[in-house]
PDB file of C-alpha atoms in Angstrom:
ATOM      1  CA  UNK A   1      95.130 146.614 102.202  1.00 67.00           C
ATOM      2  CA  UNK A   2      94.140 145.277 105.606  1.00 79.00           C
ATOM      3  CA  UNK A   3      95.472 141.849 106.647  1.00 87.00           C
ATOM      4  CA  UNK A   4      92.884 139.070 106.425  1.00 96.00           C
ATOM      5  CA  UNK A   5      90.763 138.148 109.432  1.00 98.00           C
ATOM      6  CA  UNK A   6      90.274 134.429 110.045  1.00 98.00           C
ATOM      7  CA  UNK A   7      87.316 133.418 112.211  1.00 98.00           C
ATOM      8  CA  UNK A   8      87.634 129.936 113.742  1.00 98.00           C
ATOM      9  CA  UNK A   9      84.346 128.259 114.683  1.00 98.00           C
ATOM     10  CA  UNK A  10      84.200 125.167 116.905  1.00 96.00           C
ATOM     11  CA  UNK A  11      81.568 122.456 117.073  1.00 92.00           C
ATOM     12  CA  UNK A  12      79.119 120.926 119.524  1.00 90.00           C
ATOM     13  CA  UNK A  13      79.817 121.750 123.201  1.00 92.00           C
ATOM     14  CA  UNK A  14      83.306 123.037 122.409  1.00 95.00           C
ATOM     15  CA  UNK A  15      84.817 126.443 123.123  1.00 97.00           C
ATOM     16  CA  UNK A  16      87.714 128.523 121.882  1.00 98.00           C
ATOM     17  CA  UNK A  17      90.271 126.867 124.202  1.00 97.00           C
ATOM     18  CA  UNK A  18      89.578 123.505 122.540  1.00 97.00           C
ATOM     19  CA  UNK A  19      91.504 124.786 119.516  1.00 98.00           C
ATOM     20  CA  UNK A  20      94.629 124.197 121.588  1.00 97.00           C
ATOM     21  CA  UNK A  21      97.762 125.297 119.743  1.00 97.00           C
ATOM     22  CA  UNK A  22      96.096 125.428 116.335  1.00 98.00           C
ATOM     23  CA  UNK A  23      95.431 129.223 116.243  1.00 98.00           C
ATOM     24  CA  UNK A  24      99.165 129.828 116.800  1.00 98.00           C
ATOM     25  CA  UNK A  25      99.994 127.232 114.139  1.00 98.00           C
ATOM     26  CA  UNK A  26      97.674 128.935 111.649  1.00 98.00           C
ATOM     27  CA  UNK A  27      99.074 132.357 112.545  1.00 97.00           C
ATOM     28  CA  UNK A  28     102.601 131.166 111.770  1.00 97.00           C
ATOM     29  CA  UNK A  29     101.437 129.789 108.432  1.00 97.00           C
ATOM     30  CA  UNK A  30      99.584 133.023 107.571  1.00 97.00           C
ATOM     31  CA  UNK A  31     101.884 135.863 108.705  1.00 95.00           C
ATOM     32  CA  UNK A  32      99.976 139.045 109.411  1.00 94.00           C
ATOM     33  CA  UNK A  33      96.567 137.398 109.535  1.00 97.00           C
ATOM     34  CA  UNK A  34      94.271 138.177 112.450  1.00 97.00           C
ATOM     35  CA  UNK A  35      92.983 134.986 114.119  1.00 98.00           C
ATOM     36  CA  UNK A  36      89.714 135.279 116.080  1.00 98.00           C
ATOM     37  CA  UNK A  37      88.149 132.402 118.026  1.00 98.00           C
ATOM     38  CA  UNK A  38      84.642 133.369 119.173  1.00 97.00           C
ATOM     39  CA  UNK A  39      82.492 131.191 121.411  1.00 97.00           C
ATOM     40  CA  UNK A  40      78.961 130.281 120.416  1.00 96.00           C
ATOM     41  CA  UNK A  41      76.231 131.018 123.006  1.00 96.00           C
ATOM     42  CA  UNK A  42      76.103 128.201 125.554  1.00 97.00           C
ATOM     43  CA  UNK A  43      79.823 127.418 125.288  1.00 97.00           C
ATOM     44  CA  UNK A  44      82.987 128.814 126.859  1.00 97.00           C
ATOM     45  CA  UNK A  45      82.785 132.406 128.027  1.00 96.00           C
ATOM     46  CA  UNK A  46      79.147 132.437 126.907  1.00 97.00           C
ATOM     47  CA  UNK A  47      78.167 129.242 128.727  1.00 97.00           C
ATOM     48  CA  UNK A  48      75.528 130.984 130.840  1.00 96.00           C
ATOM     49  CA  UNK A  49      73.599 132.037 127.721  1.00 97.00           C
ATOM     50  CA  UNK A  50      71.019 129.867 125.993  1.00 97.00           C
ATOM     51  CA  UNK A  51      72.343 128.032 122.973  1.00 97.00           C
ATOM     52  CA  UNK A  52      70.461 128.740 119.775  1.00 96.00           C
ATOM     53  CA  UNK A  53      68.122 126.110 118.390  1.00 95.00           C
ATOM     54  CA  UNK A  54      68.642 127.333 114.830  1.00 96.00           C
ATOM     55  CA  UNK A  55      71.931 127.626 112.974  1.00 96.00           C
ATOM     56  CA  UNK A  56      70.774 130.956 111.535  1.00 97.00           C
ATOM     57  CA  UNK A  57      70.570 132.337 115.083  1.00 97.00           C
ATOM     58  CA  UNK A  58      74.153 131.176 115.702  1.00 97.00           C
ATOM     59  CA  UNK A  59      75.198 133.180 112.660  1.00 98.00           C
ATOM     60  CA  UNK A  60      73.460 136.273 113.974  1.00 97.00           C
ATOM     61  CA  UNK A  61      75.139 135.838 117.351  1.00 97.00           C
ATOM     62  CA  UNK A  62      78.600 135.573 115.766  1.00 97.00           C
ATOM     63  CA  UNK A  63      78.028 138.633 113.627  1.00 98.00           C
ATOM     64  CA  UNK A  64      76.858 140.679 116.618  1.00 97.00           C
ATOM     65  CA  UNK A  65      79.855 139.544 118.662  1.00 97.00           C
ATOM     66  CA  UNK A  66      82.341 140.555 115.989  1.00 97.00           C
ATOM     67  CA  UNK A  67      80.606 143.867 115.339  1.00 96.00           C
ATOM     68  CA  UNK A  68      80.628 144.649 119.067  1.00 97.00           C
ATOM     69  CA  UNK A  69      84.376 143.999 119.130  1.00 96.00           C
ATOM     70  CA  UNK A  70      84.941 146.265 116.143  1.00 96.00           C
ATOM     71  CA  UNK A  71      86.164 143.457 113.874  1.00 97.00           C
ATOM     72  CA  UNK A  72      84.926 144.307 110.380  1.00 96.00           C
ATOM     73  CA  UNK A  73      84.167 142.024 107.460  1.00 96.00           C
ATOM     74  CA  UNK A  74      85.213 140.491 105.156  1.00 97.00           C
ATOM     75  CA  UNK A  75      85.992 137.318 107.098  1.00 98.00           C
ATOM     76  CA  UNK A  76      87.753 134.102 106.214  1.00 98.00           C
ATOM     77  CA  UNK A  77      86.012 131.238 108.005  1.00 98.00           C
ATOM     78  CA  UNK A  78      87.620 128.008 109.200  1.00 98.00           C
ATOM     79  CA  UNK A  79      84.994 125.883 110.859  1.00 98.00           C
ATOM     80  CA  UNK A  80      84.755 122.420 112.400  1.00 97.00           C
ATOM     81  CA  UNK A  81      81.684 120.163 112.571  1.00 93.00           C
ATOM     82  CA  UNK A  82      78.670 122.198 113.816  1.00 94.00           C
ATOM     83  CA  UNK A  83      80.782 125.279 113.192  1.00 96.00           C
ATOM     84  CA  UNK A  84      80.823 124.272 109.528  1.00 96.00           C
ATOM     85  CA  UNK A  85      77.041 124.587 109.405  1.00 95.00           C
ATOM     86  CA  UNK A  86      77.347 128.071 110.887  1.00 97.00           C
ATOM     87  CA  UNK A  87      79.938 128.980 108.249  1.00 98.00           C
ATOM     88  CA  UNK A  88      77.779 127.691 105.395  1.00 97.00           C
ATOM     89  CA  UNK A  89      74.693 129.528 106.603  1.00 97.00           C
ATOM     90  CA  UNK A  90      76.721 132.696 107.111  1.00 98.00           C
ATOM     91  CA  UNK A  91      78.117 132.504 103.599  1.00 97.00           C
ATOM     92  CA  UNK A  92      74.668 131.773 102.191  1.00 96.00           C
ATOM     93  CA  UNK A  93      72.880 134.617 103.992  1.00 97.00           C
ATOM     94  CA  UNK A  94      75.619 137.260 103.948  1.00 97.00           C
ATOM     95  CA  UNK A  95      77.958 136.428 101.041  1.00 97.00           C
ATOM     96  CA  UNK A  96      79.361 139.956 100.987  1.00 97.00           C
ATOM     97  CA  UNK A  97      80.854 139.367 104.456  1.00 98.00           C
ATOM     98  CA  UNK A  98      82.702 136.121 103.705  1.00 98.00           C
ATOM     99  CA  UNK A  99      85.829 135.901 101.544  1.00 97.00           C
ATOM    100  CA  UNK A 100      86.188 132.106 101.730  1.00 97.00           C
ATOM    101  CA  UNK A 101      85.285 129.076 103.834  1.00 97.00           C
ATOM    102  CA  UNK A 102      87.274 126.075 105.042  1.00 98.00           C
ATOM    103  CA  UNK A 103      84.900 123.378 106.293  1.00 97.00           C
ATOM    104  CA  UNK A 104      86.353 120.563 108.428  1.00 97.00           C
ATOM    105  CA  UNK A 105      84.582 117.248 109.072  1.00 94.00           C
ATOM    106  CA  UNK A 106      81.139 118.728 108.750  1.00 91.00           C
ATOM    107  CA  UNK A 107      77.931 117.053 107.597  1.00 88.00           C
ATOM    108  CA  UNK A 108      74.600 118.419 106.488  1.00 87.00           C
ATOM    109  CA  UNK A 109      71.233 117.534 105.152  1.00 83.00           C
ATOM    110  CA  UNK A 110      70.298 116.859 102.382  1.00 84.00           C
ATOM    111  CA  UNK A 111      73.666 115.482 101.285  1.00 79.00           C
ATOM    112  CA  UNK A 112      74.079 112.700 103.868  1.00 76.00           C
ATOM    113  CA  UNK A 113      71.720 110.527 105.959  1.00 63.00           C
ATOM    114  CA  UNK A 114      71.529 110.904 109.734  1.00 67.00           C
ATOM    115  CA  UNK A 115      73.298 107.602 110.450  1.00 63.00           C
ATOM    116  CA  UNK A 116      76.408 108.905 108.676  1.00 70.00           C
ATOM    117  CA  UNK A 117      76.178 112.431 110.046  1.00 66.00           C
ATOM    118  CA  UNK A 118      76.434 110.850 113.509  1.00 68.00           C
ATOM    119  CA  UNK A 119      77.786 107.312 113.203  1.00 59.00           C
ATOM    120  CA  UNK A 120      75.142 104.835 114.366  1.00 53.00           C
ATOM    121  CA  UNK A 121      77.806 102.751 116.135  1.00 68.00           C
ATOM    122  CA  UNK A 122      78.079 105.512 118.765  1.00 64.00           C
ATOM    123  CA  UNK A 123      74.403 105.803 119.668  1.00 64.00           C
ATOM    124  CA  UNK A 124      74.676 103.451 122.669  1.00 64.00           C
ATOM    125  CA  UNK A 125      77.727 105.157 124.177  1.00 67.00           C
ATOM    126  CA  UNK A 126      76.220 108.589 123.679  1.00 63.00           C
ATOM    127  CA  UNK A 127      72.917 107.559 125.268  1.00 68.00           C
ATOM    128  CA  UNK A 128      74.694 106.051 128.284  1.00 71.00           C
ATOM    129  CA  UNK A 129      76.695 109.240 128.708  1.00 68.00           C
ATOM    130  CA  UNK A 130      73.578 111.371 128.476  1.00 65.00           C
ATOM    131  CA  UNK A 131      71.729 109.291 131.085  1.00 62.00           C
ATOM    132  CA  UNK A 132      74.452 108.409 133.578  1.00 63.00           C
ATOM    133  CA  UNK A 133      77.749 110.040 132.666  1.00 74.00           C
ATOM    134  CA  UNK A 134      79.706 112.724 134.481  1.00 82.00           C
ATOM    135  CA  UNK A 135      82.033 115.445 133.218  1.00 82.00           C
ATOM    136  CA  UNK A 136      85.122 113.227 133.266  1.00 83.00           C
ATOM    137  CA  UNK A 137      83.500 110.385 131.332  1.00 81.00           C
ATOM    138  CA  UNK A 138      82.045 112.926 128.906  1.00 82.00           C
ATOM    139  CA  UNK A 139      85.429 114.425 128.042  1.00 89.00           C
ATOM    140  CA  UNK A 140      87.021 110.973 127.757  1.00 87.00           C
ATOM    141  CA  UNK A 141      84.275 109.879 125.352  1.00 85.00           C
ATOM    142  CA  UNK A 142      84.621 113.023 123.267  1.00 87.00           C
ATOM    143  CA  UNK A 143      88.376 112.496 123.006  1.00 90.00           C
ATOM    144  CA  UNK A 144      87.936 108.866 121.986  1.00 87.00           C
ATOM    145  CA  UNK A 145      85.414 109.756 119.285  1.00 87.00           C
ATOM    146  CA  UNK A 146      87.093 112.870 117.901  1.00 90.00           C
ATOM    147  CA  UNK A 147      90.831 112.152 117.912  1.00 93.00           C
ATOM    148  CA  UNK A 148      92.804 109.453 116.163  1.00 92.00           C
ATOM    149  CA  UNK A 149      96.137 110.623 117.595  1.00 91.00           C
ATOM    150  CA  UNK A 150      94.890 110.715 121.211  1.00 92.00           C
ATOM    151  CA  UNK A 151      92.242 107.987 121.076  1.00 79.00           C
ATOM    152  CA  UNK A 152      94.146 105.810 123.539  1.00 79.00           C
ATOM    153  CA  UNK A 153      93.961 108.551 126.131  1.00 79.00           C
ATOM    154  CA  UNK A 154      96.013 111.637 126.935  1.00 90.00           C
ATOM    155  CA  UNK A 155      95.909 112.470 130.667  1.00 94.00           C
ATOM    156  CA  UNK A 156      97.243 116.017 130.252  1.00 95.00           C
ATOM    157  CA  UNK A 157      94.834 116.861 127.454  1.00 96.00           C
ATOM    158  CA  UNK A 158      91.894 115.347 129.331  1.00 93.00           C
ATOM    159  CA  UNK A 159      92.833 117.308 132.438  1.00 95.00           C
ATOM    160  CA  UNK A 160      92.780 120.522 130.404  1.00 96.00           C
ATOM    161  CA  UNK A 161      89.418 119.707 128.868  1.00 95.00           C
ATOM    162  CA  UNK A 162      87.964 118.824 132.257  1.00 94.00           C
ATOM    163  CA  UNK A 163      89.187 122.132 133.683  1.00 96.00           C
ATOM    164  CA  UNK A 164      87.475 123.960 130.799  1.00 96.00           C
ATOM    165  CA  UNK A 165      84.221 122.157 131.565  1.00 93.00           C
ATOM    166  CA  UNK A 166      84.514 122.900 135.272  1.00 94.00           C
ATOM    167  CA  UNK A 167      85.188 126.598 134.706  1.00 97.00           C
ATOM    168  CA  UNK A 168      82.613 127.086 131.941  1.00 97.00           C
ATOM    169  CA  UNK A 169      80.193 124.150 132.171  1.00 95.00           C
ATOM    170  CA  UNK A 170      77.995 123.403 129.177  1.00 92.00           C
ATOM    171  CA  UNK A 171      74.596 122.506 130.560  1.00 92.00           C
ATOM    172  CA  UNK A 172      72.747 119.415 129.379  1.00 88.00           C
ATOM    173  CA  UNK A 173      69.980 121.718 128.198  1.00 93.00           C
ATOM    174  CA  UNK A 174      72.370 123.705 126.016  1.00 94.00           C
ATOM    175  CA  UNK A 175      73.959 120.530 124.670  1.00 89.00           C
ATOM    176  CA  UNK A 176      70.533 119.326 123.579  1.00 90.00           C
ATOM    177  CA  UNK A 177      69.696 122.695 122.047  1.00 93.00           C
ATOM    178  CA  UNK A 178      72.908 122.550 120.000  1.00 92.00           C
ATOM    179  CA  UNK A 179      72.100 118.993 118.904  1.00 89.00           C
ATOM    180  CA  UNK A 180      68.648 120.138 117.830  1.00 90.00           C
ATOM    181  CA  UNK A 181      70.143 123.016 115.861  1.00 92.00           C
ATOM    182  CA  UNK A 182      72.500 120.652 114.023  1.00 91.00           C
ATOM    183  CA  UNK A 183      69.839 118.014 113.399  1.00 89.00           C
ATOM    184  CA  UNK A 184      67.317 120.412 111.877  1.00 92.00           C
ATOM    185  CA  UNK A 185      69.788 122.346 109.702  1.00 92.00           C
ATOM    186  CA  UNK A 186      69.422 121.930 105.962  1.00 93.00           C
ATOM    187  CA  UNK A 187      72.180 123.319 103.768  1.00 92.00           C
ATOM    188  CA  UNK A 188      71.465 125.201 100.549  1.00 92.00           C
ATOM    189  CA  UNK A 189      71.512 123.061  97.415  1.00 89.00           C
ATOM    190  CA  UNK A 190      74.212 125.159  95.791  1.00 90.00           C
ATOM    191  CA  UNK A 191      77.576 126.241  97.154  1.00 91.00           C
ATOM    192  CA  UNK A 192      77.836 129.689  98.723  1.00 93.00           C
ATOM    193  CA  UNK A 193      79.287 132.263  96.353  1.00 92.00           C
ATOM    194  CA  UNK A 194      82.809 132.327  97.829  1.00 95.00           C
ATOM    195  CA  UNK A 195      85.581 129.701  97.392  1.00 96.00           C
ATOM    196  CA  UNK A 196      85.086 126.663  99.651  1.00 96.00           C
ATOM    197  CA  UNK A 197      87.599 124.048 100.765  1.00 97.00           C
ATOM    198  CA  UNK A 198      86.238 120.883 102.390  1.00 97.00           C
ATOM    199  CA  UNK A 199      88.629 118.908 104.624  1.00 97.00           C
ATOM    200  CA  UNK A 200      88.142 115.660 106.515  1.00 96.00           C
ATOM    201  CA  UNK A 201      89.922 112.932 108.430  1.00 95.00           C
ATOM    202  CA  UNK A 202      89.369 109.452 107.031  1.00 94.00           C
ATOM    203  CA  UNK A 203      89.558 107.952 110.554  1.00 93.00           C
ATOM    204  CA  UNK A 204      86.733 110.114 111.933  1.00 90.00           C
ATOM    205  CA  UNK A 205      84.852 107.962 114.470  1.00 86.00           C
ATOM    206  CA  UNK A 206      82.096 110.514 115.076  1.00 86.00           C
ATOM    207  CA  UNK A 207      81.025 111.585 111.574  1.00 85.00           C
ATOM    208  CA  UNK A 208      81.518 109.463 108.464  1.00 85.00           C
ATOM    209  CA  UNK A 209      84.089 111.279 106.329  1.00 92.00           C
ATOM    210  CA  UNK A 210      82.020 110.413 103.256  1.00 90.00           C
ATOM    211  CA  UNK A 211      79.693 113.211 104.366  1.00 89.00           C
ATOM    212  CA  UNK A 212      82.459 115.668 103.489  1.00 92.00           C
ATOM    213  CA  UNK A 213      83.095 113.925 100.178  1.00 92.00           C
ATOM    214  CA  UNK A 214      79.433 114.081  99.210  1.00 91.00           C
ATOM    215  CA  UNK A 215      79.195 117.732 100.149  1.00 93.00           C
ATOM    216  CA  UNK A 216      82.278 118.622  98.110  1.00 93.00           C
ATOM    217  CA  UNK A 217      81.030 116.722  95.066  1.00 92.00           C
ATOM    218  CA  UNK A 218      77.580 118.291  95.252  1.00 93.00           C
ATOM    219  CA  UNK A 219      79.059 121.776  95.451  1.00 93.00           C
ATOM    220  CA  UNK A 220      82.064 121.111  93.176  1.00 92.00           C
ATOM    221  CA  UNK A 221      84.254 122.419  95.987  1.00 93.00           C
ATOM    222  CA  UNK A 222      87.945 121.764  96.552  1.00 95.00           C
ATOM    223  CA  UNK A 223      88.437 118.863  98.916  1.00 95.00           C
ATOM    224  CA  UNK A 224      91.217 117.205 100.938  1.00 97.00           C
ATOM    225  CA  UNK A 225      91.128 114.011 102.992  1.00 96.00           C
ATOM    226  CA  UNK A 226      93.797 113.119 105.543  1.00 96.00           C
ATOM    227  CA  UNK A 227      94.103 109.354 105.694  1.00 94.00           C
ATOM    228  CA  UNK A 228      95.169 109.026 109.345  1.00 95.00           C
ATOM    229  CA  UNK A 229      93.330 111.831 111.167  1.00 95.00           C
ATOM    230  CA  UNK A 230      90.080 111.851 113.100  1.00 94.00           C
ATOM    231  CA  UNK A 231      87.182 114.264 113.566  1.00 94.00           C
ATOM    232  CA  UNK A 232      89.206 116.968 115.326  1.00 95.00           C
ATOM    233  CA  UNK A 233      91.560 117.401 112.401  1.00 97.00           C
ATOM    234  CA  UNK A 234      93.261 120.531 113.824  1.00 97.00           C
ATOM    235  CA  UNK A 235      94.067 118.566 117.001  1.00 97.00           C
ATOM    236  CA  UNK A 236      95.389 115.511 115.181  1.00 96.00           C
ATOM    237  CA  UNK A 237      97.151 117.234 112.260  1.00 97.00           C
ATOM    238  CA  UNK A 238      97.158 120.963 112.884  1.00 97.00           C
ATOM    239  CA  UNK A 239     100.298 121.690 110.883  1.00 98.00           C
ATOM    240  CA  UNK A 240      98.916 119.777 107.904  1.00 98.00           C
ATOM    241  CA  UNK A 241      95.662 121.739 108.075  1.00 98.00           C
ATOM    242  CA  UNK A 242      97.472 125.067 108.222  1.00 98.00           C
ATOM    243  CA  UNK A 243      99.856 124.257 105.364  1.00 97.00           C
ATOM    244  CA  UNK A 244      97.012 122.865 103.265  1.00 97.00           C
ATOM    245  CA  UNK A 245      95.105 126.126 103.711  1.00 97.00           C
ATOM    246  CA  UNK A 246      98.185 128.085 102.621  1.00 97.00           C
ATOM    247  CA  UNK A 247      98.529 125.949  99.483  1.00 97.00           C
ATOM    248  CA  UNK A 248      94.832 126.263  98.735  1.00 96.00           C
ATOM    249  CA  UNK A 249      94.960 130.044  98.997  1.00 95.00           C
ATOM    250  CA  UNK A 250      97.640 130.032  96.326  1.00 91.00           C
ATOM    251  CA  UNK A 251      96.085 127.332  94.177  1.00 74.00           C
ATOM    252  CA  UNK A 252      92.326 127.780  94.425  1.00 61.00           C
ATOM    253  CA  UNK A 253      90.566 125.676  91.834  1.00 43.00           C
ATOM    254  CA  UNK A 254      93.534 123.349  91.261  1.00 41.00           C
ATOM    255  CA  UNK A 255      94.196 119.760  92.344  1.00 40.00           C
ATOM    256  CA  UNK A 256      96.084 119.342  95.625  1.00 40.00           C
ATOM    257  CA  UNK A 257      98.649 116.710  96.420  1.00 34.00           C
ATOM    258  CA  UNK A 258     100.930 115.948  99.315  1.00 37.00           C
ATOM    259  CA  UNK A 259     101.878 113.518 102.039  1.00 36.00           C
ATOM    260  CA  UNK A 260      98.951 112.046 103.940  1.00 42.00           C
ATOM    261  CA  UNK A 261      96.261 113.683 101.848  1.00 47.00           C
ATOM    262  CA  UNK A 262      94.110 112.996  98.835  1.00 49.00           C
ATOM    263  CA  UNK A 263      91.410 114.787  96.903  1.00 59.00           C
ATOM    264  CA  UNK A 264      87.856 113.763  97.675  1.00 63.00           C
ATOM    265  CA  UNK A 265      87.431 112.096  94.300  1.00 52.00           C
TER     266      UNK A 265
END
């Protein structure tokens, strides 16, 4: 039996290096597993390509990338934010390719309104950044909105993120195309056929964590909330995410308990 392949999918304007140390953390928790961190078109090594304006096209791009690299299905998906939409659409369209999905701080129509999917309190800051911001202010804003642990600032982390943006810049056009893709996506009414675990950080300042709760309830999916983490849950609490996935793999369909976490209720 071949070891499982885990595909990690990032969110809006993020690339594989934004996972930081989490792929290594997950690999330690899942000995023998293959961890793959593809970039979506418009981000990272594929920054010169046009971003898709439909989530379904992002799925097709991921599948083609993996096939070109000779990485066969089935896949285990762990996906954050916009990446969660890609994972859901992938599981819905090609269920035979996906063994299971872990969805982190994602939000989708029709389960949550737009002002929770992107917190209305951030509209002003995001508009100012779009109109007058530079790369440094952009990365600082993203860190403030996505991390609870680093919200006060982390010069080393910001320097890394800025270097990523300078090496592989995400154009404003591609950022808007990714936003359009996320805004127009509508999830299927029923859960994809494979097991699904929904995870969220209760201190998410970008997306209301109740979006994850509503999604899990609608789909009767397993769900975990970390009380002190933000939107980028693998950044804030990577070890907790990895160990929670390990427990879930051994206890699918059961209640989960542990320090810092609760079921979605």
